[in-house]
Structure formats: structure tokens, C-alpha cells
């Protein structure tokens, strides 16, 4: 069995919820492929390439199945990221394939996740972004390509350092235009291109 996998100092802060190594490796592989094909390949996030190249992303996979177990894993990962040198871990992807497969449940869970950030005194230090295989922006049609900016192979919480975000935004002259440009990019893709890039997202549909 493997504990939380994988990334810098992967063995130092082990997860409480065990997951077989083979399954964790499969999850990480699909996530890295999505990152390289979609997030970096389509330049959806101009800031992702540098931390990927420097191997400063921690891929933390948990076998948590309940909201309470996932909140415990989140608290553990927030503490690790806050205490670790950014040179070793700049950002964390907390991937939870067995929890929150329903997007509505995931959406409401995010408010609980942000409570943990505040309770740990990390508001203004760390923040959480969210990705999900069935992500939908409010008011959008499920098939709107704009939703793919936040669609990932598995449900995941992206833990980011506010200081890193501030530096990246300051260094990127048109950061305010990223969202609109991403929507235009995604809506310009044909069905074949979209299927090829997000092939790793083709999991079972929600019940």
C-alpha cells in the first residue's frame, strides 16, 4: 500500500487514508497528462509551466471517501504546504478520486474547505481552487466548452500560495484577460480536438 502520493517529500507527511500504489500511480499519470495537454498545452494557466518544469507540484492522492476524511486530508496538506519551503513545494494538487464524484456535492463542500483555511489561520496565505470532471460554471450549459477550463480527470483541490499568485500576476501583463482568452480558445476547438485533449476525463458519468 502507498500513502498519499506523490511529489516532493512525499513520505514526510503521509496520508491517513491508504490507497494502493498502482491506483495512486494511475491517478497521478492521468492528472499529469491533463496538466501537460490542457493546462500547459493550451496555455490555460500561464503560471503552470514553470512549477511543472521545476517539479514544484505535489500530487497528493487520497483514498478518502467521506467529507470528514477529505477535510482531514485537506487540513494535513494545508499544514504541509504552509510549513514547506516554496522551492520544494510551490503548490499542491489534492486529488480525491473516491470522494465528491457528484459536482453539486463538491460545489457545496468547497465552503467547508475554505472554513478549514480560515480555522488554520491561513487566509491570505493559502487559497483553494477547484477542478472536477463535471465542472459547470453557474448559469452555463453542461456542454459549454468554457466549463473545460476547470474540468480535470478526477475531483481535486488545488492549494496555492497567495504570494506565488501575486508574483505571477505581477509578471504577466494581461492576467486579467486570461479567463476570456481561455473561453475563446476552448470554444474554438472542434469535437475531435477536445476529445483528444480531455481523453483522460472520459470517466463514468455521474449517477
mmCIF file of C-alpha atoms in Angstrom:
data_model
loop_
_atom_site.group_PDB
_atom_site.id
_atom_site.type_symbol
_atom_site.label_atom_id
_atom_site.label_comp_id
_atom_site.label_asym_id
_atom_site.label_seq_id
_atom_site.Cartn_x
_atom_site.Cartn_y
_atom_site.Cartn_z
ATOM 1 C CA UNK A 1 0.000 0.000 0.000
ATOM 2 C CA UNK A 2 1.017 3.594 -0.551
ATOM 3 C CA UNK A 3 0.085 6.561 1.470
ATOM 4 C CA UNK A 4 -0.505 9.908 -0.120
ATOM 5 C CA UNK A 5 1.402 10.006 -3.400
ATOM 6 C CA UNK A 6 3.432 11.732 -4.891
ATOM 7 C CA UNK A 7 5.661 14.744 -5.125
ATOM 8 C CA UNK A 8 8.354 16.478 -3.119
ATOM 9 C CA UNK A 9 8.883 14.970 0.341
ATOM 10 C CA UNK A 10 6.101 12.521 -0.417
ATOM 11 C CA UNK A 11 6.999 10.286 2.501
ATOM 12 C CA UNK A 12 7.308 13.023 5.099
ATOM 13 C CA UNK A 13 3.608 13.789 5.551
ATOM 14 C CA UNK A 14 1.808 10.517 4.950
ATOM 15 C CA UNK A 15 -1.928 10.381 4.420
ATOM 16 C CA UNK A 16 -4.179 8.784 6.988
ATOM 17 C CA UNK A 17 -6.237 7.083 4.268
ATOM 18 C CA UNK A 18 -4.337 4.405 2.384
ATOM 19 C CA UNK A 19 -4.504 3.804 -1.372
ATOM 20 C CA UNK A 20 -2.814 1.011 -3.347
ATOM 21 C CA UNK A 21 0.318 2.174 -5.161
ATOM 22 C CA UNK A 22 -0.918 1.092 -8.599
ATOM 23 C CA UNK A 23 -4.135 3.058 -8.267
ATOM 24 C CA UNK A 24 -2.353 6.164 -6.984
ATOM 25 C CA UNK A 25 0.132 5.963 -9.862
ATOM 26 C CA UNK A 26 -2.712 5.746 -12.388
ATOM 27 C CA UNK A 27 -4.387 8.804 -10.886
ATOM 28 C CA UNK A 28 -1.168 10.821 -10.950
ATOM 29 C CA UNK A 29 -0.391 9.776 -14.515
ATOM 30 C CA UNK A 30 -3.810 10.919 -15.757
ATOM 31 C CA UNK A 31 -3.506 14.173 -13.830
ATOM 32 C CA UNK A 32 -0.053 14.947 -15.221
ATOM 33 C CA UNK A 33 -1.284 14.166 -18.744
ATOM 34 C CA UNK A 34 -4.194 16.579 -18.300
ATOM 35 C CA UNK A 35 -1.832 19.221 -16.940
ATOM 36 C CA UNK A 36 0.541 18.855 -19.886
ATOM 37 C CA UNK A 37 -2.105 18.561 -22.628
ATOM 38 C CA UNK A 38 -4.725 21.011 -21.446
ATOM 39 C CA UNK A 39 -3.491 23.394 -18.761
ATOM 40 C CA UNK A 40 0.000 23.889 -20.217
ATOM 41 C CA UNK A 41 -0.615 22.712 -23.777
ATOM 42 C CA UNK A 42 -3.449 25.204 -24.339
ATOM 43 C CA UNK A 43 -1.848 27.793 -22.049
ATOM 44 C CA UNK A 44 -4.962 27.878 -19.862
ATOM 45 C CA UNK A 45 -2.745 28.850 -16.954
ATOM 46 C CA UNK A 46 0.434 30.712 -17.978
ATOM 47 C CA UNK A 47 1.840 30.166 -14.490
ATOM 48 C CA UNK A 48 1.696 26.365 -14.525
ATOM 49 C CA UNK A 49 4.586 25.641 -16.857
ATOM 50 C CA UNK A 50 7.321 26.928 -14.545
ATOM 51 C CA UNK A 51 6.296 24.962 -11.434
ATOM 52 C CA UNK A 52 5.760 21.859 -13.574
ATOM 53 C CA UNK A 53 9.210 22.165 -15.135
ATOM 54 C CA UNK A 54 10.844 22.753 -11.742
ATOM 55 C CA UNK A 55 8.918 19.788 -10.236
ATOM 56 C CA UNK A 56 7.447 22.005 -7.519
ATOM 57 C CA UNK A 57 3.963 20.478 -7.737
ATOM 58 C CA UNK A 58 2.952 17.968 -5.085
ATOM 59 C CA UNK A 59 0.469 15.376 -6.382
ATOM 60 C CA UNK A 60 -1.332 14.215 -3.248
ATOM 61 C CA UNK A 61 -3.733 11.321 -3.857
ATOM 62 C CA UNK A 62 -6.081 10.247 -1.096
ATOM 63 C CA UNK A 63 -8.438 7.288 -0.820
ATOM 64 C CA UNK A 64 -10.800 9.345 1.367
ATOM 65 C CA UNK A 65 -14.449 8.574 0.643
ATOM 66 C CA UNK A 66 -16.314 10.784 3.128
ATOM 67 C CA UNK A 67 -16.387 14.577 3.511
ATOM 68 C CA UNK A 68 -14.913 14.331 7.014
ATOM 69 C CA UNK A 69 -11.990 12.188 5.849
ATOM 70 C CA UNK A 70 -11.349 14.561 2.963
ATOM 71 C CA UNK A 71 -11.406 17.587 5.276
ATOM 72 C CA UNK A 72 -8.838 15.848 7.491
ATOM 73 C CA UNK A 73 -6.604 15.221 4.460
ATOM 74 C CA UNK A 74 -7.064 18.833 3.364
ATOM 75 C CA UNK A 75 -6.021 20.109 6.782
ATOM 76 C CA UNK A 76 -2.922 17.906 6.663
ATOM 77 C CA UNK A 77 -1.953 19.120 3.181
ATOM 78 C CA UNK A 78 -2.553 22.788 4.011
ATOM 79 C CA UNK A 79 -0.273 22.434 7.028
ATOM 80 C CA UNK A 80 2.395 20.773 4.920
ATOM 81 C CA UNK A 81 2.290 23.407 2.204
ATOM 82 C CA UNK A 82 2.341 26.276 4.694
ATOM 83 C CA UNK A 83 5.371 24.849 6.528
ATOM 84 C CA UNK A 84 7.371 23.769 3.484
ATOM 85 C CA UNK A 85 9.924 25.797 1.541
ATOM 86 C CA UNK A 86 8.260 27.006 -1.704
ATOM 87 C CA UNK A 87 11.348 25.876 -3.585
ATOM 88 C CA UNK A 88 10.403 22.300 -2.671
ATOM 89 C CA UNK A 89 6.614 22.585 -2.923
ATOM 90 C CA UNK A 90 5.101 25.663 -4.507
ATOM 91 C CA UNK A 91 1.625 24.213 -4.953
ATOM 92 C CA UNK A 92 -0.344 21.041 -4.193
ATOM 93 C CA UNK A 93 -2.986 19.114 -6.105
ATOM 94 C CA UNK A 94 -5.043 17.182 -3.552
ATOM 95 C CA UNK A 95 -6.726 14.549 -5.728
ATOM 96 C CA UNK A 96 -9.653 12.603 -4.266
ATOM 97 C CA UNK A 97 -10.991 10.093 -6.830
ATOM 98 C CA UNK A 98 -13.243 8.292 -4.333
ATOM 99 C CA UNK A 99 -14.934 11.359 -2.826
ATOM 100 C CA UNK A 100 -17.225 14.064 -4.243
ATOM 101 C CA UNK A 101 -17.829 12.490 -7.658
ATOM 102 C CA UNK A 102 -21.107 14.438 -7.808
ATOM 103 C CA UNK A 103 -20.346 18.024 -8.792
ATOM 104 C CA UNK A 104 -23.165 19.579 -6.756
ATOM 105 C CA UNK A 105 -21.875 17.867 -3.612
ATOM 106 C CA UNK A 106 -18.367 19.036 -4.490
ATOM 107 C CA UNK A 107 -19.569 22.605 -5.043
ATOM 108 C CA UNK A 108 -21.136 22.802 -1.579
ATOM 109 C CA UNK A 109 -18.147 21.067 0.007
ATOM 110 C CA UNK A 110 -15.896 23.954 -1.063
ATOM 111 C CA UNK A 111 -17.376 26.259 1.570
ATOM 112 C CA UNK A 112 -16.362 23.728 4.237
ATOM 113 C CA UNK A 113 -12.882 23.544 2.728
ATOM 114 C CA UNK A 114 -12.491 27.307 2.996
ATOM 115 C CA UNK A 115 -13.551 27.159 6.646
ATOM 116 C CA UNK A 116 -10.526 24.909 7.256
ATOM 117 C CA UNK A 117 -8.232 27.508 5.660
ATOM 118 C CA UNK A 118 -9.602 30.196 7.989
ATOM 119 C CA UNK A 119 -9.511 27.964 11.066
ATOM 120 C CA UNK A 120 -5.826 27.245 10.470
ATOM 121 C CA UNK A 121 -5.115 30.969 10.242
ATOM 122 C CA UNK A 122 -4.031 30.609 6.614
ATOM 123 C CA UNK A 123 -6.453 33.036 4.989
ATOM 124 C CA UNK A 124 -4.339 35.421 2.918
ATOM 125 C CA UNK A 125 -1.527 32.861 2.884
ATOM 126 C CA UNK A 126 -3.077 29.925 1.008
ATOM 127 C CA UNK A 127 -6.176 29.604 -1.130
ATOM 128 C CA UNK A 128 -8.076 26.760 -2.775
ATOM 129 C CA UNK A 129 -9.028 26.439 -6.426
ATOM 130 C CA UNK A 130 -11.302 23.628 -7.558
ATOM 131 C CA UNK A 131 -11.354 21.202 -10.504
ATOM 132 C CA UNK A 132 -13.824 18.428 -11.282
ATOM 133 C CA UNK A 133 -14.647 16.103 -14.209
ATOM 134 C CA UNK A 134 -18.181 17.568 -14.359
ATOM 135 C CA UNK A 135 -17.371 21.174 -13.516
ATOM 136 C CA UNK A 136 -20.034 23.696 -14.517
ATOM 137 C CA UNK A 137 -19.917 27.446 -14.083
ATOM 138 C CA UNK A 138 -23.098 28.986 -12.698
ATOM 139 C CA UNK A 139 -25.611 29.581 -15.448
ATOM 140 C CA UNK A 140 -23.680 27.657 -18.084
ATOM 141 C CA UNK A 141 -24.895 24.735 -20.190
ATOM 142 C CA UNK A 142 -23.228 21.407 -19.258
ATOM 143 C CA UNK A 143 -21.826 21.115 -22.795
ATOM 144 C CA UNK A 144 -20.396 24.633 -22.881
ATOM 145 C CA UNK A 145 -16.683 24.294 -23.658
ATOM 146 C CA UNK A 146 -15.945 27.112 -21.216
ATOM 147 C CA UNK A 147 -16.517 24.586 -18.409
ATOM 148 C CA UNK A 148 -13.409 22.713 -19.527
ATOM 149 C CA UNK A 149 -11.175 25.386 -18.017
ATOM 150 C CA UNK A 150 -11.930 23.693 -14.677
ATOM 151 C CA UNK A 151 -12.527 20.106 -15.788
ATOM 152 C CA UNK A 152 -9.982 17.533 -14.689
ATOM 153 C CA UNK A 153 -9.685 13.725 -14.741
ATOM 154 C CA UNK A 154 -10.634 13.463 -11.058
ATOM 155 C CA UNK A 155 -12.087 15.774 -8.410
ATOM 156 C CA UNK A 156 -9.265 17.793 -6.913
ATOM 157 C CA UNK A 157 -8.472 20.744 -4.684
ATOM 158 C CA UNK A 158 -5.631 22.952 -5.873
ATOM 159 C CA UNK A 159 -3.802 24.522 -2.931
ATOM 160 C CA UNK A 160 -1.997 27.705 -3.909
ATOM 161 C CA UNK A 161 0.284 30.167 -2.174
ATOM 162 C CA UNK A 162 -1.088 33.710 -2.320
ATOM 163 C CA UNK A 163 2.452 35.098 -2.579
ATOM 164 C CA UNK A 164 3.131 32.955 -5.644
ATOM 165 C CA UNK A 165 -0.108 34.130 -7.254
ATOM 166 C CA UNK A 166 0.791 37.771 -6.608
ATOM 167 C CA UNK A 167 4.238 37.352 -8.166
ATOM 168 C CA UNK A 168 2.841 35.541 -11.192
ATOM 169 C CA UNK A 169 0.152 38.146 -11.806
ATOM 170 C CA UNK A 170 2.653 40.977 -11.473
ATOM 171 C CA UNK A 171 4.930 39.300 -14.021
ATOM 172 C CA UNK A 172 2.121 38.625 -16.502
ATOM 173 C CA UNK A 173 0.954 41.863 -18.117
ATOM 174 C CA UNK A 174 -2.518 40.765 -19.268
ATOM 175 C CA UNK A 175 -3.506 38.416 -16.442
ATOM 176 C CA UNK A 176 -6.971 39.986 -16.253
ATOM 177 C CA UNK A 177 -7.655 38.720 -19.779
ATOM 178 C CA UNK A 178 -6.743 35.069 -19.113
ATOM 179 C CA UNK A 179 -10.311 33.900 -18.409
ATOM 180 C CA UNK A 180 -11.804 35.466 -21.539
ATOM 181 C CA UNK A 181 -8.947 34.178 -23.684
ATOM 182 C CA UNK A 182 -9.342 30.659 -22.285
ATOM 183 C CA UNK A 183 -13.048 30.633 -23.095
ATOM 184 C CA UNK A 184 -12.329 31.756 -26.650
ATOM 185 C CA UNK A 185 -9.633 29.073 -27.005
ATOM 186 C CA UNK A 186 -11.862 26.275 -25.762
ATOM 187 C CA UNK A 187 -14.879 27.294 -27.801
ATOM 188 C CA UNK A 188 -12.703 27.308 -30.924
ATOM 189 C CA UNK A 189 -11.826 23.599 -30.530
ATOM 190 C CA UNK A 190 -13.675 21.072 -32.633
ATOM 191 C CA UNK A 191 -15.094 17.888 -31.116
ATOM 192 C CA UNK A 192 -12.132 15.759 -32.180
ATOM 193 C CA UNK A 193 -9.538 18.091 -30.676
ATOM 194 C CA UNK A 194 -11.485 18.441 -27.453
ATOM 195 C CA UNK A 195 -11.918 14.671 -27.118
ATOM 196 C CA UNK A 196 -8.218 14.092 -27.746
ATOM 197 C CA UNK A 197 -7.043 16.646 -25.184
ATOM 198 C CA UNK A 198 -9.530 15.634 -22.491
ATOM 199 C CA UNK A 199 -9.439 11.911 -23.229
ATOM 200 C CA UNK A 200 -8.253 11.295 -19.681
ATOM 201 C CA UNK A 201 -11.514 12.875 -18.450
ATOM 202 C CA UNK A 202 -13.683 10.201 -20.061
ATOM 203 C CA UNK A 203 -14.668 8.529 -16.792
ATOM 204 C CA UNK A 204 -18.036 7.119 -15.863
ATOM 205 C CA UNK A 205 -20.782 9.714 -15.904
ATOM 206 C CA UNK A 206 -22.365 10.847 -12.675
ATOM 207 C CA UNK A 207 -25.215 8.673 -11.486
#
